[in-house]
XYZ file of C-alpha atoms in Angstrom:
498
model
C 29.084 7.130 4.258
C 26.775 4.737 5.541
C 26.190 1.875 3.254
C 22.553 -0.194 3.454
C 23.898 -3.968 2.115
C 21.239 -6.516 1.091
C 19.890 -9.310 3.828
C 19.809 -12.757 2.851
C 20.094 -15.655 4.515
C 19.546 -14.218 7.855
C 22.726 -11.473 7.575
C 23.495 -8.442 5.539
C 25.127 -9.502 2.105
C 26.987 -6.945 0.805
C 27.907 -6.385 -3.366
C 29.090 -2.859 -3.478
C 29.560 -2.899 -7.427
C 26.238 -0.607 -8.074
C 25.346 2.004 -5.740
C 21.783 4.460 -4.847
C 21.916 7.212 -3.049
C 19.377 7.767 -0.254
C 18.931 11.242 0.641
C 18.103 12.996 3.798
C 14.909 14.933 2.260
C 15.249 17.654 5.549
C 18.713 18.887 4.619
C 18.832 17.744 0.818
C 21.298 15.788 1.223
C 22.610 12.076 0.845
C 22.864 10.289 3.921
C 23.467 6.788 2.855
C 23.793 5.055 -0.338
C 22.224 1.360 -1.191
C 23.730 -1.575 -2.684
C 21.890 -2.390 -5.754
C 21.399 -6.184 -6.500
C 22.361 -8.063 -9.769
C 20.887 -11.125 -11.325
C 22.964 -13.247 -9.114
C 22.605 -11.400 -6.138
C 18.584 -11.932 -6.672
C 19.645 -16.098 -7.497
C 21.508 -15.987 -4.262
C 18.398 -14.933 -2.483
C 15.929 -17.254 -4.474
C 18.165 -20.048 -3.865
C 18.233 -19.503 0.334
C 14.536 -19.190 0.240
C 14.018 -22.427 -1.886
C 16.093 -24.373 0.925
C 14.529 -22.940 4.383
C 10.632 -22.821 2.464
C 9.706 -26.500 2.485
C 10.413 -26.768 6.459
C 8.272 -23.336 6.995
C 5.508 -24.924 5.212
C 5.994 -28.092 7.307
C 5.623 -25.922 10.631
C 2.224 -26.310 12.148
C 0.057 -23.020 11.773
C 0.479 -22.581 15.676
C 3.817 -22.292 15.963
C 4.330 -19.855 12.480
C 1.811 -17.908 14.614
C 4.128 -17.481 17.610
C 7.052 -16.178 15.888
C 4.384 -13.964 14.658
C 3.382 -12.773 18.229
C 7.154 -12.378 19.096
C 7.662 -10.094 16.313
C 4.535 -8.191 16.847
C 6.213 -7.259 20.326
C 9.863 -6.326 18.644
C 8.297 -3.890 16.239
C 6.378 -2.503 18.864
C 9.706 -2.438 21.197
C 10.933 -0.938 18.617
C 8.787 1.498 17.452
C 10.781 4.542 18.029
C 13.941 3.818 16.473
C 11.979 2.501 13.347
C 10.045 5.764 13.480
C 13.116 8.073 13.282
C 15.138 6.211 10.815
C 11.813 6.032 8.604
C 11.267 9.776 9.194
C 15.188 10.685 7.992
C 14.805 8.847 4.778
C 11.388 9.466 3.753
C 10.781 13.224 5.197
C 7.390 12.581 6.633
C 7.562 13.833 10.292
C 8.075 11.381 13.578
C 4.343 10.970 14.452
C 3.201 9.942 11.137
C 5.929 7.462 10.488
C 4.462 5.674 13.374
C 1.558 5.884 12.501
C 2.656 3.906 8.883
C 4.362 1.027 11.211
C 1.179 1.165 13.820
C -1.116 -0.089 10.503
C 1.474 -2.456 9.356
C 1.905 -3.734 12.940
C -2.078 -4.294 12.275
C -1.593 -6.824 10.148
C 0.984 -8.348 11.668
C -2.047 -9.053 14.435
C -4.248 -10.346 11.807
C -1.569 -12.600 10.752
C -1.466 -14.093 14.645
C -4.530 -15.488 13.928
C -3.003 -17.797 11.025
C -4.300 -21.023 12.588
C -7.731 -20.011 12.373
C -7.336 -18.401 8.693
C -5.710 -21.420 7.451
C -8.966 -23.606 7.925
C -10.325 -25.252 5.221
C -14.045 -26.771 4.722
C -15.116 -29.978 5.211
C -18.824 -32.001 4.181
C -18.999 -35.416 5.519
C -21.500 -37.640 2.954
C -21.310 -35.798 -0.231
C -22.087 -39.037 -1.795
C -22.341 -42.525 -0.363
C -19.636 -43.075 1.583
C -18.078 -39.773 0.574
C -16.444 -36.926 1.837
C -15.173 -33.491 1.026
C -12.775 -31.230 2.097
C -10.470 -28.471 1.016
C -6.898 -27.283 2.305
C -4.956 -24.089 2.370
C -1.503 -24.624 1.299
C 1.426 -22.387 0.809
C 2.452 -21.423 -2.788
C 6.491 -21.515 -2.025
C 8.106 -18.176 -3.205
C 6.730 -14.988 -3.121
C 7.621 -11.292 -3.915
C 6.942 -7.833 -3.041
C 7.974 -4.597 -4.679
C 7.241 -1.730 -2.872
C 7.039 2.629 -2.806
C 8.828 4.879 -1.043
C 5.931 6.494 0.549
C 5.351 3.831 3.189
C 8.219 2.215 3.781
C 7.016 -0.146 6.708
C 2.705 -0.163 6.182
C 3.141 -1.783 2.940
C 6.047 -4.096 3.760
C 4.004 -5.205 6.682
C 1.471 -5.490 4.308
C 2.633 -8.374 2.678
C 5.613 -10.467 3.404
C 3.581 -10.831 7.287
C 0.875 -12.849 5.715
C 2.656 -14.437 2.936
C 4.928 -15.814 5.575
C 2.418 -16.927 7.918
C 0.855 -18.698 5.649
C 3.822 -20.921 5.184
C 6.135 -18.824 2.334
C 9.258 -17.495 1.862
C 9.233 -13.933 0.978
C 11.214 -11.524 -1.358
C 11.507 -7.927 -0.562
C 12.691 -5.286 -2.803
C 11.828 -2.278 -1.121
C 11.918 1.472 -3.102
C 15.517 2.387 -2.929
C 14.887 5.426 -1.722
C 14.257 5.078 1.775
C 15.083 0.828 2.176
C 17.019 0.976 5.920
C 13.599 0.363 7.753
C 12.342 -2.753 5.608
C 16.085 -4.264 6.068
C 15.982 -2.920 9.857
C 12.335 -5.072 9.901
C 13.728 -8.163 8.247
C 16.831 -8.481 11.121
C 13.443 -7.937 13.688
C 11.610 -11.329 12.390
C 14.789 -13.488 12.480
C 15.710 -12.150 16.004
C 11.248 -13.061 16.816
C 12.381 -16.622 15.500
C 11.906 -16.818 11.805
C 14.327 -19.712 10.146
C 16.907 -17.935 7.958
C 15.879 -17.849 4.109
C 12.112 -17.383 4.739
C 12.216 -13.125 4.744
C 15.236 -12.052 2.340
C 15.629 -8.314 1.486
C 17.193 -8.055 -1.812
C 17.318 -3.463 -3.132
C 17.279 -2.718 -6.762
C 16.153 -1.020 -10.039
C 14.469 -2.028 -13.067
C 16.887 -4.679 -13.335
C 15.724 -6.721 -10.662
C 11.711 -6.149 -10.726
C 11.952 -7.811 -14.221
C 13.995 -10.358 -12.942
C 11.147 -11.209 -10.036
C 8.315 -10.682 -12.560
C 10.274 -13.649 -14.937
C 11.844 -16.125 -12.597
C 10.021 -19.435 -12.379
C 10.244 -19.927 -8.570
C 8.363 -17.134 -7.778
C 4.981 -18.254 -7.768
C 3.507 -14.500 -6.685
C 4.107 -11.390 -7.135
C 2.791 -8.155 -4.871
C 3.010 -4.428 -5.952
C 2.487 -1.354 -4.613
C 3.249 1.952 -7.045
C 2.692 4.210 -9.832
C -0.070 2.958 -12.067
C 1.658 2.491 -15.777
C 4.143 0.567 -13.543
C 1.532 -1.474 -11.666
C 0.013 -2.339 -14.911
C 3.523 -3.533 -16.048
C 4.485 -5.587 -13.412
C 1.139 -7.280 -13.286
C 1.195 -7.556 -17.335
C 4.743 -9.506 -16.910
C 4.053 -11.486 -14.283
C 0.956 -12.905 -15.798
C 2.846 -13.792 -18.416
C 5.041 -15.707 -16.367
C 1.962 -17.562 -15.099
C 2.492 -15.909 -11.792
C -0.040 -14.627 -9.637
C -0.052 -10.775 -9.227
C -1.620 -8.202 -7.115
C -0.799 -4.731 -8.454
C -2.066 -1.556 -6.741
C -1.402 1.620 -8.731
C -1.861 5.324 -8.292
C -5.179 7.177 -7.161
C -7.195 10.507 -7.540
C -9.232 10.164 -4.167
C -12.374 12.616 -4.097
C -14.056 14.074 -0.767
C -17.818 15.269 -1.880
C -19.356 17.586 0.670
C -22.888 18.355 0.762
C -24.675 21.435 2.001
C -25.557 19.775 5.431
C -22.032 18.166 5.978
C -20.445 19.918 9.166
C -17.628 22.317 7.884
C -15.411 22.637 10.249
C -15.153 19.235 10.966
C -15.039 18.513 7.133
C -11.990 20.996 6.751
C -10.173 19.778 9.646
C -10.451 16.000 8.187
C -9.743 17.520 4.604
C -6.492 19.310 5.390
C -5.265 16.319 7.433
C -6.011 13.997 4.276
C -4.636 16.327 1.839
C -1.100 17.479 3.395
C -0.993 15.035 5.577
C 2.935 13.548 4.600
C 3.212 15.792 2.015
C 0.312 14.766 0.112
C 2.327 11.506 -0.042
C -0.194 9.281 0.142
C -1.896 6.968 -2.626
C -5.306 7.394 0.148
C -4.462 11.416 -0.035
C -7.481 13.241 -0.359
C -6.140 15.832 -3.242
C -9.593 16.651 -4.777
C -12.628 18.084 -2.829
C -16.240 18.773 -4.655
C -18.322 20.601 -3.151
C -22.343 20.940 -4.053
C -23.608 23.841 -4.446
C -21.890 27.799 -4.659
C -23.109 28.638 -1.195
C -21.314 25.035 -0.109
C -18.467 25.600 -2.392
C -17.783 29.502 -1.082
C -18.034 28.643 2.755
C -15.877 25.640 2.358
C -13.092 27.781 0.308
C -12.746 30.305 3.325
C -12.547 27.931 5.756
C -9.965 25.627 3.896
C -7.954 29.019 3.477
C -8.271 30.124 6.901
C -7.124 26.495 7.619
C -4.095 26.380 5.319
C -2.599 29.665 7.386
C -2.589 27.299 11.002
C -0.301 24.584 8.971
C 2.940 24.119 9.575
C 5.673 22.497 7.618
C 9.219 21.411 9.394
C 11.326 19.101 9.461
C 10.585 15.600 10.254
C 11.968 15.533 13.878
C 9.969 18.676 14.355
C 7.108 17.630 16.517
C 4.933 20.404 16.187
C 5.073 20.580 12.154
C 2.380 18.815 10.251
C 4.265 17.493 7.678
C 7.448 17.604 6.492
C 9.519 17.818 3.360
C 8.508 15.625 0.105
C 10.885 12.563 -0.617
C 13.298 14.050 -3.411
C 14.128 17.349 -5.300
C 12.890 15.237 -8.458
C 9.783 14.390 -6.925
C 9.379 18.403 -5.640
C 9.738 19.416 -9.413
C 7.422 17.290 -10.666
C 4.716 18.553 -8.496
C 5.489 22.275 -9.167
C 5.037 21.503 -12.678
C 1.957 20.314 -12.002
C 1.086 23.368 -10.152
C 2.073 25.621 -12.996
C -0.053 23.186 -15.390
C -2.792 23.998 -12.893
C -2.849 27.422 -13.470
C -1.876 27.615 -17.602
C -5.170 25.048 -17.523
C -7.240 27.795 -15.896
C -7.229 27.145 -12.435
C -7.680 29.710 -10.132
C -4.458 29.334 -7.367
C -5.880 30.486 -4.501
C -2.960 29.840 -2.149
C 0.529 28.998 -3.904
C 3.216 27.040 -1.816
C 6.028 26.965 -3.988
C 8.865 29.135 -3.225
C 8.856 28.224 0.525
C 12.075 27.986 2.431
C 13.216 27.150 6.278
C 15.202 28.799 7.507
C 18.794 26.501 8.654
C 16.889 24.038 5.710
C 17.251 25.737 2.540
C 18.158 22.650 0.460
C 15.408 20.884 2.135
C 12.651 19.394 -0.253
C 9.805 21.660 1.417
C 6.367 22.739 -0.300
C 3.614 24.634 1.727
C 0.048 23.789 0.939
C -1.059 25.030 -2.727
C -4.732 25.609 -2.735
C -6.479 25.804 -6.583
C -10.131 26.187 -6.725
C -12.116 25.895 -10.302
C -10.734 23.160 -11.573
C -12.555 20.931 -13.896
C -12.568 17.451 -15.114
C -11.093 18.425 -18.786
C -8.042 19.803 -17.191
C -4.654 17.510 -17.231
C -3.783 18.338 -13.607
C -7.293 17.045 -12.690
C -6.502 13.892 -14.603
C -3.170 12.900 -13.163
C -2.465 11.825 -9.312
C -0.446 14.451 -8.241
C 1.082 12.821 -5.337
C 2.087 16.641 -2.904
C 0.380 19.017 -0.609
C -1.424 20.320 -3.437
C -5.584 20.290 -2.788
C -7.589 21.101 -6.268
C -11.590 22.121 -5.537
C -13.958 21.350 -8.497
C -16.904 22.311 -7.721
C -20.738 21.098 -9.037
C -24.557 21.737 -8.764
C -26.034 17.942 -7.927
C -25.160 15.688 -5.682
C -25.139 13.354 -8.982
C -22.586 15.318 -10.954
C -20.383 14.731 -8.111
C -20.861 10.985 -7.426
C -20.645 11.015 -11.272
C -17.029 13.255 -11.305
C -15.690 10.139 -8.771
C -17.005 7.298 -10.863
C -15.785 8.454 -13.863
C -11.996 8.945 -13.375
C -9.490 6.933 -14.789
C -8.814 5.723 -10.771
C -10.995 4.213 -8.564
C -8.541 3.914 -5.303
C -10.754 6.171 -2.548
C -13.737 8.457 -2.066
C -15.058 9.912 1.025
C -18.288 11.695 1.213
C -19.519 14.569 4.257
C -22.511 14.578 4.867
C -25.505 14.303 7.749
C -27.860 12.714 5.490
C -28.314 9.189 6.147
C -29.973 8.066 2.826
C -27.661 9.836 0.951
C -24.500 8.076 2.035
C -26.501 4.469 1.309
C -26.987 5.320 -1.823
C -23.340 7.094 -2.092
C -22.101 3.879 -0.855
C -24.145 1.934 -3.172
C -23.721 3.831 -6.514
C -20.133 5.536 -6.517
C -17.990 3.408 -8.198
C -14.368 3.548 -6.557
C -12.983 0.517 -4.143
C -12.912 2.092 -1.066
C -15.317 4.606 0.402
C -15.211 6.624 3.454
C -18.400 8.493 5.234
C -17.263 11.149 6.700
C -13.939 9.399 7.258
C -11.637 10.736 4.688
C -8.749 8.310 4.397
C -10.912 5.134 4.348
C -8.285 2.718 4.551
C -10.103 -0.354 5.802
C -8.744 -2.442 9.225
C -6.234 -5.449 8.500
C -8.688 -8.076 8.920
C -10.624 -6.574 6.220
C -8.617 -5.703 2.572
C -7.184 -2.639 0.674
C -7.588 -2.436 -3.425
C -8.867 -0.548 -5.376
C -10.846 -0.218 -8.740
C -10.037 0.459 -12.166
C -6.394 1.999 -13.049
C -5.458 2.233 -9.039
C -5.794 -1.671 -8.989
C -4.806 -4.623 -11.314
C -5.047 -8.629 -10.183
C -8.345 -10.212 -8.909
C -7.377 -10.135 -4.964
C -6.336 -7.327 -2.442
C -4.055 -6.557 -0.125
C -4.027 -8.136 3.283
C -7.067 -9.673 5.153
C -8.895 -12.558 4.226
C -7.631 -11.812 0.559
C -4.502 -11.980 1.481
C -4.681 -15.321 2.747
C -6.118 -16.394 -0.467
C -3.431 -14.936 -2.461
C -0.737 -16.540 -0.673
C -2.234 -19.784 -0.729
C -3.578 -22.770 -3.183
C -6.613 -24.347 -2.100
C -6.884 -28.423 -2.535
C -9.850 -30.082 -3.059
C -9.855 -33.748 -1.374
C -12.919 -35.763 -2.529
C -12.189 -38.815 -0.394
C -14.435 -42.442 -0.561
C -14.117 -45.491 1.360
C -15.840 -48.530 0.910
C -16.917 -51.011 3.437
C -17.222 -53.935 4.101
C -14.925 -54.990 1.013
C -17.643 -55.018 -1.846
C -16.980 -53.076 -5.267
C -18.719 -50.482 -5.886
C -20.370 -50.548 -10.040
C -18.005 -47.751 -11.815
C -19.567 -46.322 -15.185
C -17.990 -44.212 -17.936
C -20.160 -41.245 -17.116
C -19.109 -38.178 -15.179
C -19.525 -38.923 -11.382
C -22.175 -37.627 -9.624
C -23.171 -37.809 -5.865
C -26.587 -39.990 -6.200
């Protein structure tokens, strides 16, 4: 049995006394099983990165940006063999777990330009003889806990910028598929990190608290469910740590009577089953406007359902592959069933599918349920599997009004030809990220991901020019110097720059 041991200090650390299993979600099977950290174990890793930090942060920008560049070119080296081993823990099929290390390797690029990021401002004669500036400094420790369903992306996500801004970095990656963010960690110490800035530490509840509580992390990054976002961020605030919490979603794609269909339909099916539905920018929820909209788009999503097929993830012709756990396959057939007992008409069902030479396999086919409505519990709740729900309106405000109005505000993508309308969709609709006719509008690295109301909790996102600013402290130098060796009259009034 393969066993996946911690990484600290530059070299797997092993503490077999608690054990995970990690399942192959294919063949239903475990494959591996994960150490899982104690309190001392998590010490042990605190206590490497408070020795090797202070000499990061000394490095100049330039050179922190070259071991970025030389890493950049490992993962992309390596981009096969991360692929593979991310598809046989995870279940999402080859081609789309490169795709979720292609848009963390993004912002590994955007963190190659750290030198230029790092810039502060500067106004010569504030005041007589005065001068501002401002400086971007490191903030010493950071962490990131992140989900299962993209075990590089979101990895990527964070600990690139956090340590190119001068950090050390805490991992503790989902235990259920955690070989690829170890795998990445041995990557940026062979591209020339020190040892002690990127430590991987796996673990439960245990160890999140601990990370949320311990006073030398200074930051805290989440990716997850949204009662647990809200928790971690709650805790750590406490602490007097920074946090950045992203939590669950309910992403909507309105289509309006001119949108093109069978582009729409192609995009939709991709967004919704796409990894299983997987996804926390899924697109589980299309609204059309209008019947005549609503009944064209139904037979075309149907006729599009029958041309999908589910495999295994080295299958390279299947769309998407098995979902992560036989857990995580209940709870969406539940949800299913709640569909229907709600009043949901299920137009195509896909429990009950089996491959053949897979039957343990964690596979769902595509469920279909049209007539949902906003009262209904299934509606409510993110979902999170190949499961696509249509609720369907009369006014192109009813819809923009079904989007803004749910508990999350993660994603929303609108299809349409109509010009105005998508200003004013953009304008009005009140959700973080919005896509025109792009349905999985996850914005480029050197922009940032968040989003509103329960699918986001902190004041800064994820990556970008936010990142930067969460990973940093910004000191303001107000700097005089006299000449020619006369005092200058001092008052007891507030200073001002006359």
């Amino acid at each position: 049995m393969r066993l996946i041991s911690h990484f600290i200090d530059g070299e797997a650390v092993s503490q077999p006394d608690r054990l995970g299993d990690v399942f192959a979600p294919s063949i239903g099977q475990v494959q591996a099983q994960v150490e899982l950290a104690d309190i001392a174990m998590l010490e042990r890793a605190i206590a490497s990165a408070k020795a090797a930090q202070p000499e990061w942060a000394a490095t100049n920008p330039q050179r922190r940006a070259r071991v970025m560049f030389a890493y950049k070119a490992l993962i992309e080296d390596h981009m096969n063999e991360l692929a593979e081993l991310l598809a046989s823990e995870h279940g999402k099929v080859v081609s789309d777990a490169k795709g979720d290390i292609q848009r963390g390797l993004e912002v590994v690029e955007f963190a190659c330009g750290i030198p230029h990021l790092l810039k502060g401002e500067y106004t010569q004669g504030a005041g007589p003889g005065i001068d501002v500036y401002s400086m971007r400094q490191p903030l010493g420790i950071a962490a990131g806990i992140t989900p299962f369903n993209f075990p590089a992306m979101i990895p990527l996500w964070m600990s690139s910028v956090a340590i190119a801004c001068g950090n050390a970095f805490i991992l503790k990656p989902s235990e259920r598929d955690p070989s690829v963010p170890v795998r990445l960690a041995e990557l940026m110490i062979e591209a020339g990190l020190p040892k002690g800035i990127l430590n991987v530490v796996h673990g439960d509840k245990l160890i999140v608290d601990a990370i949320c509580d311990h006073p030398d992390i200074k930051a805290v990054s989440f990716v997850g469910s949204s009662d647990i976002a809200n928790y971690v961020y709650q805790r750590a605030a406490a602490a007097g740590k920074r946090a950045q919490c992203m939590g669950g979603a309910k992403n909507h794609g309105i289509v309006l009577p001119d949108a093109d269909l069978d582009q729409t339909v192609a995009d939709l099916l991709g967004a919704a089953y796409g990894s299983a539905g997987e996804r926390c920018m899924a697109l589980p929820v299309v609204v059309p406007v209008g019947e005549k909209t609503a009944e064209a788009l139904r037979a075309k999503i149907v006729d599009g359902i029958e041309t999908l097929k589910v495999g295994i993830s080295t299958d390279a012709e299947a769309h998407y592959g098995p979902v992560v756990s036989a857990q995580h396959k209940a709870r969406i057939e539940n949800y299913i069933q709640m569909a229907v007992d709600e009043g949901s008409e299920l137009v195509v069902d896909g429990r009950g599918f089996s491959l053949q030479g897979y039957e343990e396999g964690y596979f769902l086919a595509p469920t279909f349920l049209d007539r949902v409505t906003p009262a209904m519990q299934s509606y409510q709740d993110e979902i999170f599997g190949p499961v696509l729900q249509m609720v369907r309106t009369d006014t192109f405000e009813e819809a923009v009004g079904l989007a803004t109005r749910h508990q999350y505000g993660n994603g929303v993508a609108l299809f349409t030809r109509n010009g105005d309308a998508a200003r004013r969709f953009a304008s009005e609709v009140e959700v973080g990220m919005v896509g025109i006719n792009v349905p999985i509008p996850v914005p480029v690295a050197y922009h940032s991901f968040g989003g509103w109301k329960r699918s986001g909790f902190g004041d800064m996102d994820q990556y970008g020019m936010d990142g930067v600013r969460f990973y940093t402290r910004t000191k303001k130098v107000t700097q005089r110097w006299p000449s020619g060796g006369s005092v200058i009259d001092q008052s007891f009034i507030i200073p001002t720059m006359k």
